[in-house]
XYZ file of C-alpha atoms in Angstrom:
165
model
C 56.424 86.967 43.619
C 55.967 86.960 39.855
C 57.884 84.208 38.069
C 60.322 85.327 35.416
C 59.801 83.923 31.932
C 62.058 81.044 30.965
C 64.349 82.074 28.129
C 64.738 79.741 25.226
C 68.274 78.408 24.850
C 69.707 79.810 21.657
C 73.133 78.143 21.602
C 73.834 74.617 20.437
C 74.164 72.495 23.580
C 77.571 70.975 24.315
C 79.145 72.789 21.354
C 82.536 74.408 21.995
C 82.206 77.928 20.586
C 85.955 78.451 20.907
C 86.852 75.705 18.445
C 88.026 76.473 14.940
C 85.231 77.213 12.533
C 83.210 79.803 10.682
C 80.193 81.443 12.284
C 77.476 83.754 10.923
C 76.667 86.396 13.542
C 73.895 88.983 13.762
C 74.000 91.662 16.457
C 70.953 93.933 16.760
C 70.364 97.387 18.159
C 67.847 97.450 21.000
C 64.281 98.164 19.861
C 65.367 98.259 16.209
C 66.530 101.880 16.316
C 68.333 102.816 13.086
C 71.327 104.563 14.639
C 74.260 102.937 12.847
C 73.731 104.359 9.371
C 71.319 104.792 6.509
C 70.938 103.194 3.098
C 71.758 105.706 0.333
C 72.697 106.107 -3.312
C 74.612 103.655 -5.378
C 78.218 102.487 -5.576
C 77.511 100.692 -8.856
C 74.439 100.857 -11.080
C 71.471 100.096 -8.849
C 73.576 99.093 -5.820
C 72.791 100.956 -2.580
C 75.325 101.266 0.221
C 75.282 102.127 3.916
C 76.349 105.624 4.932
C 77.590 105.127 8.486
C 76.916 107.458 11.393
C 79.802 108.222 13.785
C 78.525 105.297 15.880
C 78.562 103.060 12.798
C 82.112 104.182 12.019
C 83.174 103.298 15.564
C 81.683 99.833 15.056
C 83.536 99.438 11.759
C 86.863 100.349 13.385
C 86.122 97.966 16.258
C 85.321 95.101 13.885
C 88.526 95.726 11.939
C 90.516 95.763 15.191
C 88.984 92.400 16.162
C 90.998 90.777 13.335
C 93.923 89.492 15.363
C 95.493 86.324 16.677
C 93.007 83.524 16.103
C 90.050 85.713 15.046
C 89.242 86.796 11.494
C 86.168 88.832 10.570
C 85.976 87.602 7.004
C 82.917 89.564 5.827
C 80.636 92.065 7.549
C 77.994 94.679 6.890
C 76.831 97.363 9.285
C 73.172 98.020 8.549
C 71.099 100.852 10.067
C 70.015 98.750 13.074
C 72.028 95.527 12.985
C 75.343 93.973 12.007
C 76.018 90.767 10.087
C 79.464 89.151 10.253
C 81.244 85.986 9.283
C 83.645 85.288 12.139
C 86.348 82.676 11.653
C 88.039 81.267 14.735
C 91.338 79.493 14.145
C 93.428 77.359 16.461
C 97.157 77.921 16.585
C 99.367 74.986 15.623
C 100.639 74.979 19.234
C 97.069 74.465 20.499
C 96.770 71.281 18.454
C 100.000 69.705 19.706
C 99.933 70.613 23.391
C 97.675 69.993 26.333
C 97.548 73.714 27.065
C 94.376 75.192 28.458
C 92.215 77.649 26.515
C 93.891 80.850 27.751
C 94.512 83.165 24.816
C 91.976 81.375 22.649
C 88.940 83.507 21.879
C 85.452 82.135 22.001
C 82.719 83.464 19.766
C 81.006 84.931 22.817
C 84.179 86.842 23.770
C 84.528 88.306 20.270
C 80.942 89.600 20.271
C 81.150 90.777 23.895
C 84.349 92.735 23.161
C 82.820 94.479 20.138
C 79.624 95.364 21.993
C 81.521 96.466 25.114
C 83.988 98.734 23.298
C 81.252 100.455 21.280
C 79.096 100.886 24.404
C 81.979 102.591 26.218
C 82.670 104.814 23.208
C 79.010 105.820 22.896
C 78.409 106.243 26.626
C 75.250 104.123 26.580
C 74.251 100.578 25.668
C 72.366 100.323 22.411
C 72.501 96.534 22.038
C 69.993 93.777 22.497
C 71.330 91.505 25.236
C 71.756 88.487 22.964
C 73.064 87.842 19.477
C 72.193 85.323 16.795
C 74.785 82.799 15.665
C 74.833 80.083 13.056
C 77.654 77.562 12.662
C 78.680 77.544 8.995
C 79.009 73.887 8.090
C 80.361 73.834 4.529
C 81.696 75.911 1.626
C 78.313 76.179 -0.107
C 76.681 77.578 3.027
C 79.627 79.970 3.506
C 79.207 81.333 -0.043
C 75.431 81.734 0.372
C 75.896 83.685 3.645
C 78.732 85.788 2.169
C 76.423 86.735 -0.722
C 73.552 87.498 1.683
C 75.801 89.887 3.635
C 77.097 91.484 0.427
C 73.592 92.090 -0.959
C 71.956 93.118 2.322
C 71.814 96.897 1.641
C 70.026 96.288 -1.675
C 67.322 94.291 0.125
C 66.958 96.622 3.109
C 63.234 97.326 2.740
C 62.544 93.576 2.490
C 64.727 92.793 5.538
C 62.865 91.632 8.652
C 65.011 94.110 10.653
C 63.694 97.016 8.540
C 61.746 99.570 10.599
C 60.127 102.603 8.969
């Protein structure tokens, strides 16, 4: 029997991904297919934007709906074949003062899984890579740099390592 390859662990070991914090997330379409939108025109002088497909619009609505309870999608961009987001998880005051378990508290994995799952059901097929990339945002300077990267992503599309002709 052929041995399966050992996957590299991509999450920080022993880190609680349901604790309060800011996270930079990238979710990619399987095989890099540009099915979420296309880069077109300008919204300001020299500033391209993403024209979303119906699938991209479904993703946008799903991301906006994810803003609830202890989850805030602070910044996002839907590119032709991937999504970048800053996800902020917040603990309720009650969580800090009680010994309650984690029911009702979203983990980063749950947020991403819910977005991917809803869009997959809407589309009728799975278009996602099985994993997603995350980065724990550690300070205000890093947050601002990532926010700017997301904001400017359409203008740098052809330089992006996710760009596929």
